[in-house]
Amino acid sequence: MKKNDVTGMAASRFEGRLKVTGTATYSAEFKIAGALYAVVVTSRIAKGRVTAIDSTEAERLPGVAAVLTHRNMPKLYKPTNDFQTSKIYEERLPLADDVIHYGGQIVGLVVADTFERARAGAMAVKVEYSEEKPSVGPKNAVYKLAPPSFGEGPEFKTGQFEKGTFAEAAKTAPVTVEGTYRTATELHAPMEPHSIIAEWHDAESVTIHEHSQWLPGSQRAYAEMFGLAAERVRIVSPYIGGGFGSKALPWPHAILCVAAARKLNRPVKLMLSRRQMTANAGHRSETEQTIRLAAGNDGMLVAISHEGKCVTSPVEPYTENGTGVTPTMYAAPNLLTKLELAVQNISTPTFMRAPGETPGMFALECAMDELAARLKMDPVKLRIQNQTKKHQKSGLPFSAKAFTECLEVGAEKFGWAKRTPTPRSMTRDGLLVGWGVAASTFPGQRLGATVKIRLLPDGSCQVLTSANDMGTGAYTMAAITASQALGVPLDRVHVEFGDTRLPDGGLAGGSMMTATLAPAVMAACHTLLEQVKAENVAAALEMLRQSGRAAFEATASSAPGDEGGKWHFQSWGAQFCEVTVDEEIGRVRVTRWVSTMNIGRVLNPKLAASQVRGGVAMGLGAALMEEALLDPNSGMPVVYDLAGYHFPTNADVPHIDVFFVGEPDLNFNPIGARGVGEIGITGVAAAVANAVFHATGKRLRDLPLTPDKLI
Ligand code: MOS
């Protein structure tokens, strides 16, 4: 690969045809002879205890094989739960005791010979509770300094960081802005519901068909909980119908399914309903963030304060870290970030596409727009002049940063120069028109992976690894990498993922899969040629055919070195959008979108742009529609399915132009790719809110920007 070609080969996803023709096999679709069906029983209260469970009627129903409750739950062991060896979504093991921590919590599991009979059994289980008043909603939340959280370096120990003295600096600064921003609880709602089939071969070995963003981690987690060697657990996950962070670790329903299958010595299949997914498969925590900016009359920042609040369930200390982005974005001699967490009787939140960055960039990038308006300065210029060359906490320089180019190229493609800055100054067809801009950012991260390559006499090659593709194009990315590194035509590369029998393919999370896997694929290809001492693939094939062997094979790994001590790796972007606002009915329409991204090398511009478009569409949902409400009195979900949970459909999403700028980040890895899965969603809601301000003069700081807030 040449050093300066930032974009690679535009290829369609090779498994696309399998998916649209229904021949790609998802977790629930494996045909396992003799499989039973399991349905969960969930709590109708949000806090209290189970005082009685009567399952006699359920057990008498035809076809019902077992009812699991906390009274007869088989013993499980605690996993290491350190996110190195393993991690489960809820620290508390399922059915551990009689305590109810949140509405919709699983209190039982019914297994029967058909799905309908299992569901009838679940409805026949009678549960009695002693109910307490749940703590739900920010009004009665008790916030405490957050524990160390994902996306933060070791220097972030206490949830708080300060350099300089914000309070003093802000007092004397000529220009200050302050705003409190709120983001709503959001659901991942992947197209494929959460599902699993567990098949024990004997009491000591099991095959688990479950979508997984991290197969080796999932393998180790189940092995630890069931007291097995990891080699006795096989995870199979060839296709994933979207995950967004909600399919990376075992959830309670899945652990129960595996336990029930062992107890009954029969394969058991479980799929959550859309309703159950609102409580049992994660969400993004709501946040409240206060940002204060202080600047000189020249628009140079002198002080930044970003204080964030988020909530979690009693069974897992998950934090939605909105404040982590601020030290990466702008330089100021005085910087304060503080993150607080409240434990409430809500279901367990988790990572959801750009966790932390999504709410964080909404608050920060709206605040920057407020500052630009106060200064009467172009918001593009304000961002360029305040960006930082070094991470404001670690002091490390950014590698291959092209943030200025993102803003300048985006502004040019969008036609930003034609914007008249005064709010309400642009109209079209009787509607107010607003143009907004916001920055995007996401860290470049990678872990280790191992890949086996096989070169076959027919000139094809196989790429074998336990990586996964949740719809991102990872299969195609691995194929492109092997094709280019080995010199085999793309259509002769066969990639096999999704099985823990293959070498450790790493984690699809934190936008890491490309940066983790592509270097390992490249290393395996190079190793293969070196091992057989061939100049190129033609020579290797000639030797292979002469040898009479079935294949040449090579296995290689790639992992980060010490580069993380010299550089901070971060991706950058800019979002430009146009909205029209019909003030009479409070309707916002997004009519135009330009995203410019600096993600290092772009291995496949077609699918990378598709990732950015997906991120923007998801961000439009956060900006305008998505809100998973709980009843403030009962604590039970009010939005309980996809009929009540509004998200963008085709008519809500304009054409999205995506451009890539910058150069390969070869300090980061030998491929120079930083990943693209999450950055596209960041800054989207801020760009929309800033455009709405430009259109209407109304500064809305609470997401989603529903019509009632505009009237
Ligand atoms: Mo992503 S939220 O790291 O799957």
XYZ file of C-alpha atoms and ligand atoms in Angstrom:
715
model
C 0.000 0.000 0.000
C 1.283 3.401 -0.914
C 1.735 5.944 1.795
C -0.387 8.809 0.583
C -3.467 7.282 -0.978
C -5.949 7.951 1.756
C -8.792 6.092 0.104
C -8.607 2.510 -1.018
C -10.828 0.196 -3.023
C -14.568 0.958 -3.279
C -16.129 -2.483 -2.887
C -19.693 -3.532 -2.058
C -20.174 -5.709 1.002
C -19.776 -9.249 -0.216
C -22.418 -10.666 2.148
C -25.052 -8.126 1.037
C -26.769 -10.551 -1.323
C -26.927 -13.243 1.395
C -28.575 -10.777 3.741
C -31.220 -9.439 1.374
C -32.087 -12.925 0.109
C -32.469 -14.333 3.611
C -29.631 -16.829 3.300
C -27.340 -15.228 5.900
C -27.950 -17.166 9.114
C -28.598 -15.036 12.220
C -28.384 -16.431 15.752
C -32.031 -17.446 16.094
C -32.101 -19.019 12.640
C -29.802 -21.981 13.232
C -31.826 -25.185 12.962
C -30.931 -27.235 16.012
C -32.818 -30.515 16.272
C -34.887 -30.880 19.421
C -34.469 -27.275 20.542
C -36.797 -25.996 23.252
C -37.932 -22.368 23.543
C -37.475 -20.048 26.478
C -39.394 -16.880 27.367
C -38.457 -14.553 30.214
C -40.803 -13.425 32.991
C -40.185 -9.792 33.899
C -40.917 -7.613 36.893
C -43.915 -5.291 36.850
C -42.413 -3.172 39.638
C -39.198 -1.109 39.567
C -38.082 -1.512 43.176
C -38.768 -3.987 45.940
C -38.702 -7.724 46.492
C -40.322 -10.831 45.150
C -42.368 -12.202 48.045
C -43.920 -15.205 46.337
C -43.738 -17.044 43.038
C -46.373 -19.583 42.097
C -45.360 -21.565 39.038
C -47.660 -24.581 39.543
C -50.130 -23.479 36.869
C -47.309 -22.755 34.395
C -45.717 -26.139 35.078
C -49.021 -27.929 34.403
C -49.412 -26.372 30.946
C -48.775 -28.705 27.990
C -45.190 -28.732 26.746
C -43.677 -26.743 29.609
C -40.340 -28.319 30.530
C -39.045 -26.042 33.290
C -39.589 -22.810 35.179
C -36.443 -21.135 36.518
C -36.684 -18.589 39.316
C -34.261 -17.357 41.978
C -35.449 -20.300 44.123
C -34.141 -23.047 41.829
C -31.546 -21.173 39.778
C -28.459 -23.361 39.147
C -25.183 -22.140 40.622
C -23.195 -19.690 38.492
C -19.655 -18.464 39.173
C -18.675 -14.803 39.028
C -16.668 -13.872 35.921
C -13.455 -11.819 36.255
C -15.447 -8.956 34.724
C -12.344 -6.834 34.149
C -12.911 -6.237 30.420
C -9.561 -7.942 29.737
C -10.508 -11.562 30.257
C -14.239 -11.091 30.301
C -17.112 -8.762 31.054
C -20.859 -9.163 31.440
C -23.341 -6.296 31.090
C -24.765 -6.617 34.604
C -22.433 -7.297 37.518
C -25.296 -8.989 39.386
C -25.801 -12.508 38.081
C -29.335 -13.235 36.821
C -31.894 -14.557 39.334
C -29.258 -14.141 42.060
C -31.844 -13.256 44.733
C -35.327 -11.829 45.301
C -34.383 -8.138 44.930
C -35.960 -6.024 42.175
C -33.669 -3.225 40.976
C -35.591 -1.959 37.933
C -38.810 -2.302 35.986
C -38.697 -5.169 33.523
C -35.943 -7.011 35.396
C -35.989 -10.751 34.707
C -37.585 -12.707 37.570
C -38.029 -16.038 35.830
C -37.619 -18.116 32.699
C -40.084 -20.610 31.235
C -38.908 -23.324 28.840
C -41.334 -25.286 26.659
C -41.421 -27.303 23.464
C -42.789 -24.425 21.363
C -42.409 -20.672 21.577
C -46.165 -20.200 22.055
C -46.269 -22.662 24.952
C -43.264 -21.033 26.586
C -44.955 -17.636 26.269
C -48.210 -19.011 27.705
C -46.169 -20.495 30.552
C -44.436 -17.161 31.203
C -47.820 -15.446 31.441
C -49.072 -18.115 33.849
C -46.275 -17.605 36.402
C -47.744 -15.635 39.318
C -45.309 -13.286 41.030
C -46.089 -11.273 44.142
C -44.009 -8.315 45.220
C -43.459 -5.967 48.111
C -43.150 -2.660 46.325
C -41.070 0.374 47.262
C -41.057 3.822 45.672
C -38.488 3.710 42.872
C -35.911 6.432 42.266
C -36.447 7.376 38.636
C -35.762 10.565 36.690
C -33.169 13.301 37.243
C -35.278 15.236 39.770
C -34.657 12.811 42.636
C -31.275 11.489 41.478
C -28.435 11.549 44.002
C -25.261 12.255 42.048
C -21.790 11.229 43.180
C -18.413 11.635 41.520
C -18.180 8.985 38.806
C -15.760 6.046 38.985
C -13.073 5.736 36.255
C -14.822 5.164 32.987
C -14.242 3.975 29.464
C -12.441 6.286 27.111
C -10.386 7.918 29.854
C -6.695 7.554 30.516
C -5.342 6.461 33.883
C -4.934 10.084 34.973
C -8.731 10.277 35.178
C -9.133 8.603 38.530
C -11.918 10.387 40.297
C -14.360 11.674 37.733
C -12.790 15.110 37.961
C -9.929 16.894 36.211
C -8.683 20.434 36.569
C -5.755 22.395 35.246
C -5.385 26.101 35.940
C -8.204 27.671 37.911
C -11.418 27.883 35.973
C -13.299 30.055 38.447
C -10.718 32.856 38.561
C -10.083 32.875 34.836
C -13.784 33.004 34.025
C -14.311 35.986 36.339
C -12.050 38.295 34.378
C -12.709 37.070 30.831
C -14.489 39.604 28.589
C -16.890 37.092 27.019
C -18.561 34.132 28.719
C -21.369 31.744 27.825
C -23.052 29.129 29.961
C -25.624 26.500 29.077
C -27.144 23.351 30.518
C -27.874 20.693 27.920
C -29.956 17.545 28.270
C -29.942 14.398 26.195
C -32.611 11.704 26.357
C -32.469 7.998 27.115
C -32.005 6.231 23.800
C -32.481 2.626 22.727
C -30.075 0.757 20.461
C -33.001 -1.035 18.773
C -30.898 -3.121 16.364
C -32.846 -4.693 13.518
C -32.031 -8.217 14.747
C -33.550 -8.761 18.202
C -31.324 -10.181 20.915
C -31.357 -13.952 20.553
C -29.420 -17.050 21.508
C -29.447 -20.827 21.094
C -27.452 -22.850 23.635
C -26.630 -26.460 22.875
C -24.728 -28.516 25.444
C -22.922 -31.570 24.058
C -22.358 -32.926 27.556
C -22.255 -31.260 30.967
C -18.808 -29.830 30.169
C -19.059 -28.493 26.625
C -21.445 -26.146 24.909
C -22.015 -24.436 21.568
C -23.655 -21.020 21.816
C -25.201 -19.408 18.767
C -25.278 -15.778 19.818
C -24.493 -12.564 17.923
C -21.324 -11.223 19.455
C -19.222 -8.123 18.934
C -16.483 -9.866 20.934
C -16.473 -13.623 20.466
C -13.362 -14.486 22.524
C -14.579 -12.300 25.423
C -17.997 -13.905 25.314
C -16.418 -17.367 25.200
C -14.363 -16.632 28.315
C -17.300 -15.037 30.161
C -19.577 -18.062 29.649
C -16.708 -20.437 30.481
C -16.045 -18.630 33.754
C -19.715 -18.491 34.764
C -20.313 -22.174 34.043
C -17.000 -23.357 35.495
C -15.512 -24.607 32.216
C -12.251 -24.306 30.339
C -12.727 -21.659 27.646
C -11.930 -24.289 24.994
C -15.132 -26.110 25.965
C -17.266 -23.132 24.948
C -17.806 -22.441 21.270
C -19.425 -19.165 20.217
C -20.875 -19.025 16.708
C -21.815 -15.634 15.278
C -21.406 -15.349 11.511
C -23.850 -12.445 11.029
C -25.117 -9.732 13.330
C -28.132 -7.589 12.509
C -26.748 -4.451 14.129
C -25.376 -4.142 17.631
C -24.264 -0.561 18.321
C -22.664 -1.712 21.583
C -25.602 -3.807 22.843
C -24.231 -7.145 21.574
C -20.700 -7.079 22.951
C -21.196 -8.978 26.232
C -23.625 -11.517 27.716
C -26.936 -10.107 29.025
C -28.884 -11.843 31.822
C -31.430 -13.485 29.465
C -28.607 -15.147 27.532
C -26.866 -16.443 30.658
C -30.202 -17.898 31.801
C -30.730 -19.583 28.442
C -27.365 -21.333 28.708
C -28.133 -22.357 32.311
C -31.560 -23.748 31.360
C -30.109 -25.742 28.477
C -27.569 -27.359 30.786
C -30.168 -28.149 33.432
C -32.532 -29.751 30.905
C -29.782 -31.296 28.784
C -31.633 -30.001 25.706
C -30.846 -27.193 23.263
C -32.725 -24.030 24.239
C -33.484 -20.994 22.120
C -34.454 -17.578 23.440
C -35.312 -14.372 21.617
C -36.272 -11.184 23.404
C -39.364 -9.375 22.196
C -39.074 -5.735 21.137
C -40.799 -4.873 24.397
C -38.314 -6.859 26.460
C -35.420 -5.269 24.574
C -36.353 -1.869 26.029
C -35.412 -3.125 29.524
C -33.178 -6.158 29.024
C -30.754 -5.179 26.262
C -29.306 -1.822 27.265
C -29.786 1.816 26.354
C -27.872 5.087 26.333
C -28.169 6.945 29.627
C -29.836 10.317 29.659
C -27.392 13.106 30.511
C -27.368 16.625 31.846
C -24.315 18.703 31.053
C -23.369 22.239 31.958
C -20.734 23.976 29.870
C -19.166 27.321 30.636
C -16.802 28.941 28.167
C -14.761 32.082 28.733
C -12.941 33.831 25.901
C -11.193 37.027 24.919
C -12.746 39.462 22.455
C -10.569 37.811 19.813
C -12.441 34.542 20.421
C -9.493 32.744 22.017
C -10.700 30.482 24.817
C -9.196 31.147 28.237
C -11.319 28.770 30.305
C -13.561 25.752 29.709
C -15.710 23.979 32.248
C -17.696 20.875 31.377
C -19.723 19.175 34.084
C -21.717 16.071 33.226
C -24.294 13.910 34.954
C -25.539 10.472 33.996
C -27.526 7.669 35.594
C -27.140 3.920 35.900
C -28.900 0.901 37.357
C -28.108 -0.576 40.792
C -26.522 -3.637 39.183
C -23.772 -2.086 37.023
C -21.736 1.135 37.461
C -21.886 2.134 33.801
C -21.043 5.794 33.146
C -21.952 7.804 30.069
C -18.901 10.026 29.949
C -19.866 13.188 28.119
C -16.913 15.166 29.433
C -14.146 13.010 27.919
C -14.250 14.807 24.557
C -13.553 18.284 25.862
C -9.789 17.959 26.482
C -9.363 16.589 22.939
C -11.170 19.416 21.195
C -10.068 22.871 22.293
C -7.099 24.437 24.057
C -7.534 26.664 27.096
C -5.107 27.354 29.930
C -7.894 26.715 32.423
C -9.883 23.522 32.074
C -12.290 21.792 34.412
C -14.151 18.564 33.718
C -16.309 16.740 36.206
C -18.515 13.697 35.791
C -21.160 12.520 38.204
C -23.210 9.353 38.295
C -26.479 8.566 40.055
C -27.756 5.059 40.766
C -31.468 4.777 40.098
C -34.127 2.131 39.575
C -33.660 2.089 35.827
C -32.609 -0.758 33.591
C -28.901 -1.059 32.857
C -27.410 1.428 30.397
C -24.395 0.526 28.304
C -22.193 1.679 25.443
C -24.213 2.867 22.490
C -22.458 4.081 19.331
C -19.915 6.712 20.429
C -20.780 6.372 24.115
C -19.837 9.609 25.861
C -18.837 11.368 22.664
C -22.421 11.554 21.407
C -23.926 13.513 24.319
C -20.597 15.234 25.042
C -20.259 16.668 21.560
C -23.889 17.790 21.599
C -23.204 19.969 24.636
C -19.735 21.190 23.702
C -20.512 21.947 20.067
C -23.715 23.802 20.932
C -21.756 25.830 23.487
C -19.150 26.712 20.842
C -21.977 27.900 18.590
C -23.353 30.024 21.410
C -19.918 31.551 21.880
C -19.554 32.236 18.145
C -22.955 33.960 18.124
C -21.998 36.063 21.164
C -18.715 37.070 19.533
C -20.406 37.586 16.140
C -17.720 35.316 14.784
C -17.925 32.594 12.147
C -18.312 29.295 14.077
C -15.984 27.560 11.592
C -13.240 30.092 12.274
C -13.817 29.924 16.047
C -13.248 26.169 16.010
C -10.149 26.312 13.821
C -8.471 28.946 15.975
C -9.195 27.173 19.274
C -8.339 23.587 18.314
C -5.538 21.982 20.263
C -2.376 20.362 18.933
C -1.972 18.368 22.146
C -4.436 16.423 24.251
C -5.280 18.805 27.071
C -4.908 16.171 29.801
C -2.129 13.839 28.655
C -0.141 16.516 26.807
C 0.497 14.060 23.958
C 0.465 15.457 20.399
C -2.217 14.241 18.023
C -1.026 12.068 15.188
C -2.063 12.812 11.574
C -4.675 15.380 12.578
C -6.561 17.155 9.789
C -9.349 18.901 11.699
C -8.809 22.230 9.912
C -9.143 20.462 6.570
C -12.394 18.809 7.733
C -13.884 22.223 8.483
C -12.493 23.978 5.399
C -13.371 21.247 2.901
C -16.794 20.803 4.501
C -17.493 24.541 4.388
C -16.517 24.679 0.739
C -18.576 21.634 -0.290
C -21.571 22.933 1.656
C -21.322 26.503 0.363
C -21.001 27.896 3.895
C -19.698 31.270 2.628
C -23.222 32.099 1.380
C -24.657 31.892 4.911
C -26.005 35.131 6.348
C -25.133 34.836 10.038
C -28.125 36.652 11.574
C -30.789 34.279 12.910
C -34.052 34.270 10.913
C -32.318 35.946 7.977
C -32.677 33.042 5.547
C -36.050 31.846 4.211
C -37.382 29.668 1.407
C -40.955 28.868 0.313
C -42.384 30.448 3.454
C -40.128 28.429 5.754
C -37.249 29.561 7.924
C -33.913 28.167 6.783
C -30.981 27.486 9.108
C -27.426 26.373 8.444
C -25.505 24.734 11.261
C -22.043 23.329 11.815
C -20.474 21.155 14.497
C -17.278 19.188 14.933
C -16.985 15.404 15.213
C -14.422 13.378 17.086
C -13.698 9.847 18.218
C -10.502 8.223 19.548
C -8.385 5.928 17.372
C -8.089 2.686 19.341
C -6.879 -0.821 18.613
C -6.203 -4.106 20.409
C -4.557 -7.324 19.330
C -5.815 -9.881 16.803
C -4.585 -13.079 15.198
C -5.336 -14.222 11.651
C -4.688 -17.385 9.701
C -4.250 -17.145 5.924
C -4.500 -20.133 3.574
C -3.408 -19.935 -0.048
C -5.000 -22.639 -2.211
C -3.760 -24.147 -5.491
C -6.718 -22.660 -7.412
C -5.337 -19.189 -6.677
C -7.885 -18.340 -3.991
C -7.111 -17.560 -0.374
C -8.916 -17.933 2.926
C -8.801 -15.481 5.820
C -9.737 -17.181 9.091
C -10.305 -15.371 12.389
C -12.932 -15.080 15.126
C -13.665 -11.440 14.305
C -17.226 -10.396 13.552
C -19.188 -8.105 11.272
C -22.199 -6.403 12.812
C -23.198 -4.884 9.491
C -20.249 -2.536 9.228
C -18.437 -4.119 6.284
C -15.726 -5.848 8.323
C -15.791 -8.968 6.137
C -15.170 -6.836 3.079
C -12.484 -4.813 4.864
C -10.585 -8.027 5.709
C -10.958 -9.252 2.122
C -9.667 -5.981 0.665
C -6.693 -6.035 3.008
C -5.781 -9.621 2.094
C -6.321 -8.928 -1.597
C -3.949 -5.969 -1.515
C -1.346 -7.493 0.819
C -1.139 -10.837 -0.973
C -1.953 -9.789 -4.525
C -4.946 -12.122 -4.893
C -8.016 -10.747 -6.750
C -10.723 -9.562 -4.343
C -13.278 -12.111 -5.560
C -10.827 -14.935 -4.806
C -10.537 -13.997 -1.123
C -12.856 -15.916 1.219
C -13.193 -14.509 4.708
C -14.487 -16.614 7.565
C -15.443 -14.873 10.831
C -17.717 -15.558 13.726
C -16.472 -18.795 15.292
C -14.267 -19.139 18.372
C -12.633 -22.204 16.778
C -10.739 -19.665 14.663
C -7.829 -17.536 15.969
C -8.702 -14.596 18.279
C -10.133 -11.879 16.003
C -10.629 -9.261 18.692
C -13.443 -6.894 19.532
C -15.791 -4.878 17.342
C -16.249 -1.954 19.707
C -14.765 1.476 20.148
C -14.538 1.584 16.322
C -11.586 -0.779 16.691
C -12.221 -3.660 14.320
C -10.515 -2.243 11.230
C -7.503 -0.850 13.089
C -7.164 -4.108 15.056
C -7.771 -6.655 12.331
C -6.381 -5.147 9.125
C -2.765 -5.076 10.430
C -3.107 -8.734 11.495
C -4.452 -9.721 8.058
C -1.574 -7.865 6.427
C 0.964 -9.482 8.768
C -0.396 -12.969 8.030
C -0.181 -12.367 4.262
C 3.402 -11.138 4.523
C 4.316 -14.040 6.832
C 2.935 -16.534 4.334
C 5.104 -15.199 1.510
C 8.157 -15.048 3.792
C 7.680 -18.582 5.092
C 7.693 -20.087 1.605
C 10.367 -17.599 0.486
C 8.263 -16.382 -2.434
C 8.703 -12.940 -4.025
C 5.005 -12.672 -4.759
C 1.810 -14.675 -4.852
C 2.446 -16.012 -8.382
C 5.721 -17.570 -7.241
C 4.064 -18.937 -4.101
C 1.276 -20.505 -6.166
C 3.780 -22.089 -8.527
C 5.581 -23.656 -5.542
C 2.293 -24.751 -4.013
C 1.161 -26.504 -7.181
C 4.534 -28.243 -7.554
C 4.443 -29.359 -3.927
C 1.237 -31.362 -4.239
C 0.010 -29.866 -0.962
C -3.538 -28.678 -0.287
C -2.553 -25.211 0.904
C 0.151 -22.923 2.237
C -0.826 -21.578 5.627
C 0.461 -18.820 7.877
C -0.736 -17.341 11.134
C 0.257 -13.928 12.461
C -0.772 -11.434 15.112
C -0.664 -7.695 15.386
C -1.029 -5.591 18.509
C -0.242 -2.034 19.643
C 3.364 -1.250 20.574
C 4.638 1.760 22.503
C 3.187 4.351 20.093
C 0.438 5.188 22.594
C 3.105 6.738 24.820
C 4.160 9.167 22.079
C 0.921 10.139 20.396
C -2.727 10.591 21.085
C -4.691 8.968 18.274
C -7.947 10.681 17.476
C -10.233 10.993 14.473
C -11.853 14.252 13.421
C -14.731 15.491 11.398
C -17.140 18.296 10.623
C -20.898 18.155 10.126
C -22.664 20.830 8.066
C -26.426 20.843 7.687
C -29.413 22.782 6.488
C -32.792 22.670 8.191
C -36.102 24.219 7.310
C -38.479 25.146 10.114
C -42.218 25.574 9.833
C -42.785 27.612 12.974
C -46.583 27.292 12.979
C -46.428 23.543 13.555
C -42.923 23.358 15.031
C -41.694 21.090 12.263
C -37.972 20.755 11.600
C -36.835 19.103 8.397
C -33.218 18.351 7.700
C -32.745 19.106 4.014
C -29.030 18.922 3.336
C -26.017 17.254 4.949
C -22.256 17.327 4.376
C -19.870 15.263 6.552
C -16.105 15.539 6.193
C -14.069 12.960 8.058
C -10.404 12.508 8.893
C -10.041 8.847 9.915
C -6.568 8.005 8.581
C -6.580 5.590 5.669
C -10.007 4.722 4.310
C -9.766 1.075 3.286
C -13.107 1.011 1.498
C -14.570 4.464 0.770
C -17.968 3.037 -0.184
C -18.604 1.204 3.091
C -16.781 3.812 5.193
C -19.114 6.488 3.802
C -21.980 4.128 4.551
C -20.838 3.966 8.196
C -20.784 7.764 8.365
C -24.262 7.980 6.795
C -25.589 5.454 9.301
C -24.062 7.493 12.107
C -25.625 10.699 10.806
C -29.048 9.046 10.456
C -28.769 7.764 14.037
C -27.706 11.236 15.175
C -30.766 12.734 13.489
C -32.853 10.415 15.649
C -31.121 11.670 18.786
C -31.561 15.259 17.595
C -35.217 15.165 16.649
C -37.085 12.078 17.870
C -35.609 9.424 20.111
C -36.664 9.370 23.745
C -37.305 6.251 25.852
C -39.405 7.527 28.738
C -40.089 5.877 32.067
C -43.183 6.514 34.171
C -41.863 8.808 36.957
C -44.114 7.123 39.545
C -43.970 3.431 38.728
C -40.553 3.444 37.044
C -41.904 1.189 34.299
C -41.101 1.925 30.640
C -43.720 4.068 28.904
C -42.094 3.740 25.503
C -42.208 -0.027 25.297
C -41.797 -0.891 21.629
C -40.833 0.567 18.258
C -44.311 2.025 17.715
C -43.752 4.507 20.533
C -40.029 4.942 20.039
C -39.676 7.322 17.130
C -36.588 7.155 14.955
C -35.790 8.500 11.495
C -37.165 6.760 8.449
C -36.170 7.439 4.845
C -38.332 10.557 4.575
C -36.503 12.097 7.559
C -32.990 11.567 6.215
C -31.675 13.798 3.420
C -28.956 12.819 0.995
C -25.742 12.778 3.024
C -22.540 13.799 1.242
C -19.442 12.267 2.820
C -15.863 13.343 2.111
C -12.634 11.958 3.538
C -9.600 14.152 4.115
C -6.160 13.832 5.660
C -3.582 11.092 5.317
C -3.011 7.552 6.595
C -2.051 7.545 10.278
C 1.036 5.355 10.073
C 2.082 6.203 13.623
C -1.022 4.309 14.689
C -0.662 1.050 12.791
C 0.980 -0.252 9.595
C -2.274 0.220 7.647
C -2.809 3.804 8.804
C -6.567 3.318 9.394
C -8.151 4.722 12.577
C -11.683 3.293 12.166
C -15.016 4.837 11.276
C -17.842 3.020 13.078
C -18.787 5.688 15.569
C -17.484 9.121 14.593
C -20.354 9.746 12.151
C -22.925 10.167 14.928
C -20.852 12.692 16.879
C -21.688 16.367 16.410
C -24.876 15.555 14.481
C -27.357 16.700 17.128
C -25.331 19.870 17.740
C -25.235 20.712 14.032
C -29.037 20.345 13.908
C -29.621 22.409 17.075
C -27.235 25.089 15.811
C -29.085 25.169 12.482
C -32.406 25.452 14.329
C -30.994 28.426 16.266
C -29.851 30.013 13.017
C -33.294 29.453 11.481
C -35.410 30.587 14.427
C -33.248 32.449 16.954
C -34.345 29.874 19.551
C -31.547 28.174 21.485
C -32.885 24.728 22.371
C -30.708 22.753 24.764
C -32.903 19.709 25.476
C -32.932 16.759 23.099
C -34.897 15.618 21.245
C -35.977 18.849 19.520
C -39.615 17.843 19.250
C -42.231 20.235 17.796
C -43.614 21.214 21.247
C -40.259 22.831 22.083
C -40.404 24.996 18.960
C -43.942 26.339 19.209
Mo -19.530 0.360 20.129
S -20.773 1.476 21.348
O -18.073 0.486 20.972
O -20.168 -1.141 19.879
